[in-house]
Coordinates of C-alpha atoms in Angstrom, one line a residue:
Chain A
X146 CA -19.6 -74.7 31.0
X147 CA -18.4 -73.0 34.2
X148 CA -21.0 -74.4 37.3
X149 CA -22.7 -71.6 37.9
X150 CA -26.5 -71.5 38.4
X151 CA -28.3 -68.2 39.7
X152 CA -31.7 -68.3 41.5
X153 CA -35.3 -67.8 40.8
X154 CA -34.5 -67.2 37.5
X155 CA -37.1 -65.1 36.9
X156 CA -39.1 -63.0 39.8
X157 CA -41.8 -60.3 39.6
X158 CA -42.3 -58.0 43.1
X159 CA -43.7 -54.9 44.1
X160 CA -42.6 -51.7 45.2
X161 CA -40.9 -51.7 49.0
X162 CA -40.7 -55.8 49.4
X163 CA -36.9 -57.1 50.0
X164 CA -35.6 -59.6 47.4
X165 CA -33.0 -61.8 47.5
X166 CA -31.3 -63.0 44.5
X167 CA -28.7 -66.3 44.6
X168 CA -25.4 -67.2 42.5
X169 CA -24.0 -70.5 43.3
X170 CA -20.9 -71.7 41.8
X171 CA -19.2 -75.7 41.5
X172 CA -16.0 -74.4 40.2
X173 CA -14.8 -73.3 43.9
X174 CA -13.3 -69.7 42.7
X175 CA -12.2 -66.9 44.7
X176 CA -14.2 -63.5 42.8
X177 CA -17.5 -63.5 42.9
X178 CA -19.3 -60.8 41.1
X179 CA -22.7 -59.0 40.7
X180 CA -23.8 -57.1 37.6
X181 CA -27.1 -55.2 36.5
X182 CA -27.4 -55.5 33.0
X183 CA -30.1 -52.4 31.3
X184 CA -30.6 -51.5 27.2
X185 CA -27.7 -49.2 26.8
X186 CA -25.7 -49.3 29.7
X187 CA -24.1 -52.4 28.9
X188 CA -23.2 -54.3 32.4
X189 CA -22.4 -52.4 35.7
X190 CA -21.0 -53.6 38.6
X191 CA -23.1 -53.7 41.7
X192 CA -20.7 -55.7 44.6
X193 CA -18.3 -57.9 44.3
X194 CA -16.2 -60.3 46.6
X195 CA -13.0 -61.8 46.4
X196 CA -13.4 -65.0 49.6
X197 CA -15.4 -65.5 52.5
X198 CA -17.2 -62.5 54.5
X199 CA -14.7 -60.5 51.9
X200 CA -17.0 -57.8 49.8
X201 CA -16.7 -54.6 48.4
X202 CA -19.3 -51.9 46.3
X203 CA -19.2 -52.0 42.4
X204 CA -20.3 -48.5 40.5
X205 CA -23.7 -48.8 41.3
X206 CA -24.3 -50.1 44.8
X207 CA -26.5 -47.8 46.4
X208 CA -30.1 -49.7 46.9
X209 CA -28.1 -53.4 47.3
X210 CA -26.6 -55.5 50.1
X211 CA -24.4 -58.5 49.7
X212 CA -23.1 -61.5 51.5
X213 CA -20.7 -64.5 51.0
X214 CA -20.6 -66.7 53.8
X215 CA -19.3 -69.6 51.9
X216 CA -17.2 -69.7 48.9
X217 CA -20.0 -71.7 46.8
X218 CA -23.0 -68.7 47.4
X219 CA -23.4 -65.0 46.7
X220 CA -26.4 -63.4 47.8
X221 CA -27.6 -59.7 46.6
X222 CA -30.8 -58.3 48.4
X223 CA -32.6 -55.7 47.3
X224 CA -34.0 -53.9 51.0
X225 CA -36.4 -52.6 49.5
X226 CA -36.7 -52.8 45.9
X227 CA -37.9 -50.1 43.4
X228 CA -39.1 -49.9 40.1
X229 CA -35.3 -48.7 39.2
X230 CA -34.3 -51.6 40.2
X231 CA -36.0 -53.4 37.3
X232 CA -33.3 -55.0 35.5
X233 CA -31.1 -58.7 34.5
X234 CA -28.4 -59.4 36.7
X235 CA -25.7 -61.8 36.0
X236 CA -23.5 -63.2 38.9
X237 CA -20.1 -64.1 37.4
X238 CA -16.9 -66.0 38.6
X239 CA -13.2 -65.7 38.3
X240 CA -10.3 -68.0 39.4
X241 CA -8.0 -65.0 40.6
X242 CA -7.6 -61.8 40.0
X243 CA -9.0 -59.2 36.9
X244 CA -6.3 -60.9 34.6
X245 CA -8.6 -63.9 34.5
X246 CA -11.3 -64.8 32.4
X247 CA -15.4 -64.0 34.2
X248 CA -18.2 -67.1 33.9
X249 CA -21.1 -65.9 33.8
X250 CA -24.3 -67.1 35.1
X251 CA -27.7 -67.4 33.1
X252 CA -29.1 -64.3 34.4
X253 CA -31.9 -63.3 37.1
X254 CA -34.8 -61.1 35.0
X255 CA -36.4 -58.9 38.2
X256 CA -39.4 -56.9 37.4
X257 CA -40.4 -54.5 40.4
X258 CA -43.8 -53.4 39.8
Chain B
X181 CA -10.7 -42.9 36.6
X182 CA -11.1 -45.6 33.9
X183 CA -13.9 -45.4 31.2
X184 CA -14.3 -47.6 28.2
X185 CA -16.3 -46.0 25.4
X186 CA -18.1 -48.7 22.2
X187 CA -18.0 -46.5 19.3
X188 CA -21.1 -47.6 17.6
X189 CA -23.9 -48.9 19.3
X190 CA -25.0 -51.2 15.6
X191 CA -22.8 -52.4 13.3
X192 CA -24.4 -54.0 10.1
X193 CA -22.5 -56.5 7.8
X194 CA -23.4 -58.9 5.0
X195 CA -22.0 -62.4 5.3
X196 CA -18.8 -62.9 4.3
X197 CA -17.3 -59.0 4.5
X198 CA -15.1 -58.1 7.6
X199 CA -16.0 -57.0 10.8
X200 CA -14.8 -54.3 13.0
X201 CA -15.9 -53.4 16.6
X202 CA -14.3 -49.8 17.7
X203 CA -13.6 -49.7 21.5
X204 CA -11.5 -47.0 23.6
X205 CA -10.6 -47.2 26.5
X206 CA -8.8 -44.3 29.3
X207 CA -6.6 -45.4 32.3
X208 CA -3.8 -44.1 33.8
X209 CA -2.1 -47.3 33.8
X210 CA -1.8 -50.3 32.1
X211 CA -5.4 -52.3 32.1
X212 CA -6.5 -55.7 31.2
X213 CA -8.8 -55.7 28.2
X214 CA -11.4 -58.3 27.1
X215 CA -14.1 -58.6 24.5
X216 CA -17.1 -60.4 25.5
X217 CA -20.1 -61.9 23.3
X218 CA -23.7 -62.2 24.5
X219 CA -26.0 -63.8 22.1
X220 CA -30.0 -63.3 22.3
X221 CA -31.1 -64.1 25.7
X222 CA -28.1 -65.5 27.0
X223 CA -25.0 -65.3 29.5
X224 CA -21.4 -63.6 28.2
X225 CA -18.8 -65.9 26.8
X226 CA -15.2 -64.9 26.7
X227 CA -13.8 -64.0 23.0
X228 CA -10.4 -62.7 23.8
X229 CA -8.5 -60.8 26.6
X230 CA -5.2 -58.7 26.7
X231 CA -3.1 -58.6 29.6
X232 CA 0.0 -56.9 28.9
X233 CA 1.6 -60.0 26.5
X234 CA 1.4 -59.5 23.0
X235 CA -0.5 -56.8 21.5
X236 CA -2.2 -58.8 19.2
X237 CA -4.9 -61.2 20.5
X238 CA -6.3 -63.8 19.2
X239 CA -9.5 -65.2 20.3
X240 CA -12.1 -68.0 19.5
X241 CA -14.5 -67.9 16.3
X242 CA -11.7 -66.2 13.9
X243 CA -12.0 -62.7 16.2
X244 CA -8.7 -60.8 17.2
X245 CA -7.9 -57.6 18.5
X246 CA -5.2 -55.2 18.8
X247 CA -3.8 -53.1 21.6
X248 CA -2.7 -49.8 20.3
X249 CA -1.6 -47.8 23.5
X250 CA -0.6 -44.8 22.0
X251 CA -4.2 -45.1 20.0
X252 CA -5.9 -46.5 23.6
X253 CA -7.7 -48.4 21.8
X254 CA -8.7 -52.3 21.3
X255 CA -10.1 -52.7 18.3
X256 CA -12.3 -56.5 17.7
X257 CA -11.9 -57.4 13.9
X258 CA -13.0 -60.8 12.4
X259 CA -11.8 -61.2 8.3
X260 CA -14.8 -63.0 7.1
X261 CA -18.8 -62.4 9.0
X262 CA -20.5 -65.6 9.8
X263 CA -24.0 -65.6 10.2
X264 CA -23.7 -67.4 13.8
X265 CA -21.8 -63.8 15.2
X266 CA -24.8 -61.9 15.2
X267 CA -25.1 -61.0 18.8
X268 CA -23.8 -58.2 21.2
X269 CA -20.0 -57.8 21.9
X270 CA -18.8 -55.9 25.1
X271 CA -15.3 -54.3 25.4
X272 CA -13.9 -54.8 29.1
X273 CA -11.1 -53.1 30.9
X274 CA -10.0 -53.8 34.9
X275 CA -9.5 -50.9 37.1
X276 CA -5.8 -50.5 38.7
X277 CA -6.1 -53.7 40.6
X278 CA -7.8 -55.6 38.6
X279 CA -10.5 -56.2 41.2
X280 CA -12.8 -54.7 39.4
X281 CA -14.3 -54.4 35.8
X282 CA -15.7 -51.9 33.3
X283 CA -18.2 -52.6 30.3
X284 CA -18.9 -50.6 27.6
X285 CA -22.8 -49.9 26.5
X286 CA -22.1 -52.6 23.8
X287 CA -22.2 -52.9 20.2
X288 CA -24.8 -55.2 18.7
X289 CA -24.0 -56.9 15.4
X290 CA -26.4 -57.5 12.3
X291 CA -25.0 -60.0 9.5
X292 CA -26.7 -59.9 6.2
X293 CA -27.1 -63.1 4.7

């Protein structure tokens, strides 16, 4: 299995409190990603970043912040979560470019009372 | 814009009959494609991907898929259901630069013993 570990695991917060979610990989790839994963939406891209400092907005990145200031970490904060923000997100990793194969992580499940 | 569309959000088998997963897909150029497999509380796992080789891709487990551009679809089709592939199967496809990715809502699969 690709290294990739994604912390807490699991994390319940209220309304208007900042969160801060962690990917960490061992494989030492270039593309990071961040997904949100709700019942029938399948997964949608929140940010992504392809090296150091490098990061651009997914489909649905209004509401999150990211940062990568080493290859190993990728870091999504919530500013200020809300209850929309309720959801599983899955870092994932990819050698290159969109030809290669994603890793996923196990998945973060955020409750935001 | 690019949009992949899961034609059916269940698909029921019994063990042992074939399996087909419909997926469309519109682009105004010439995507990568993967199917992905996420089984009850847990991360995605590649099954196959299509990036612009042959149009006929075989993956892990007995799955394959076709490319049919004309039909833009890719199409997930496994000869004999194995109780072990219940789970919930993605479709993919990467924007223009392939810096980016697109899921469809996902189709989960029941086998019948």
């Amino acid at each position: 299995d690709a290294g990739i570990t994604q912390s807490p695991r699991h994390k319940v917060t209220e309304t208007g409190t900042p969160v801060t979610l962690r990917c960490h990989q061992t494989e030492n790839h270039r593309y990071m990603y961040w997904y949100r994963q709700d019942p029938g939406h399948g997964l949608r891209l929140i940010h992504y970043s392809y090296g150091v400092k490098d990061t651009d907005k997914g489909e649905v990145s209004d509401g999150y912040s990211v940062s990568r200031s080493k290859t190993e970490d990728f870091l999504l904060t919530l500013e200020s979560a809300t209850s929309s923000q309720t959801s599983v997100y899955f870092c994932a990793i990819s050698e290159s470019t969109g030809r290669d194969e994603q890793f996923f992580g196990p998945g973060t499940r955020l409750t935001v009372l | 814009a690019q949009s992949v569309t899961q034609l059916d959000s269940h698909v029921s088998v019994s063990e042992g009959t074939p399996v087909l997963l419909r997926c469309n897909y519109s682009s105004s150029y010439s995507p990568s494609l993967f199917w992905y497999v996420q089984h009850p509380n847990k991360g995605l796992q590649l099954l196959l991907k299509y990036t612009s080789a042959a149009t006929l891709v075989k993956g892990i487990n007995g799955f394959e898929a076709e490319f049919k551009k004309s039909e833009t679809s890719f199409h997930l089709t496994k000869p004999s259901a194995h109780m072990s592939d219940a789970a919930e199967y993605f479709c993919v496809v990467s924007d223009r630069n392939f810096n980016k990715f697109y899921f469809g809502s996902g189709t989960k699969l029941n086998v019948k013993p």
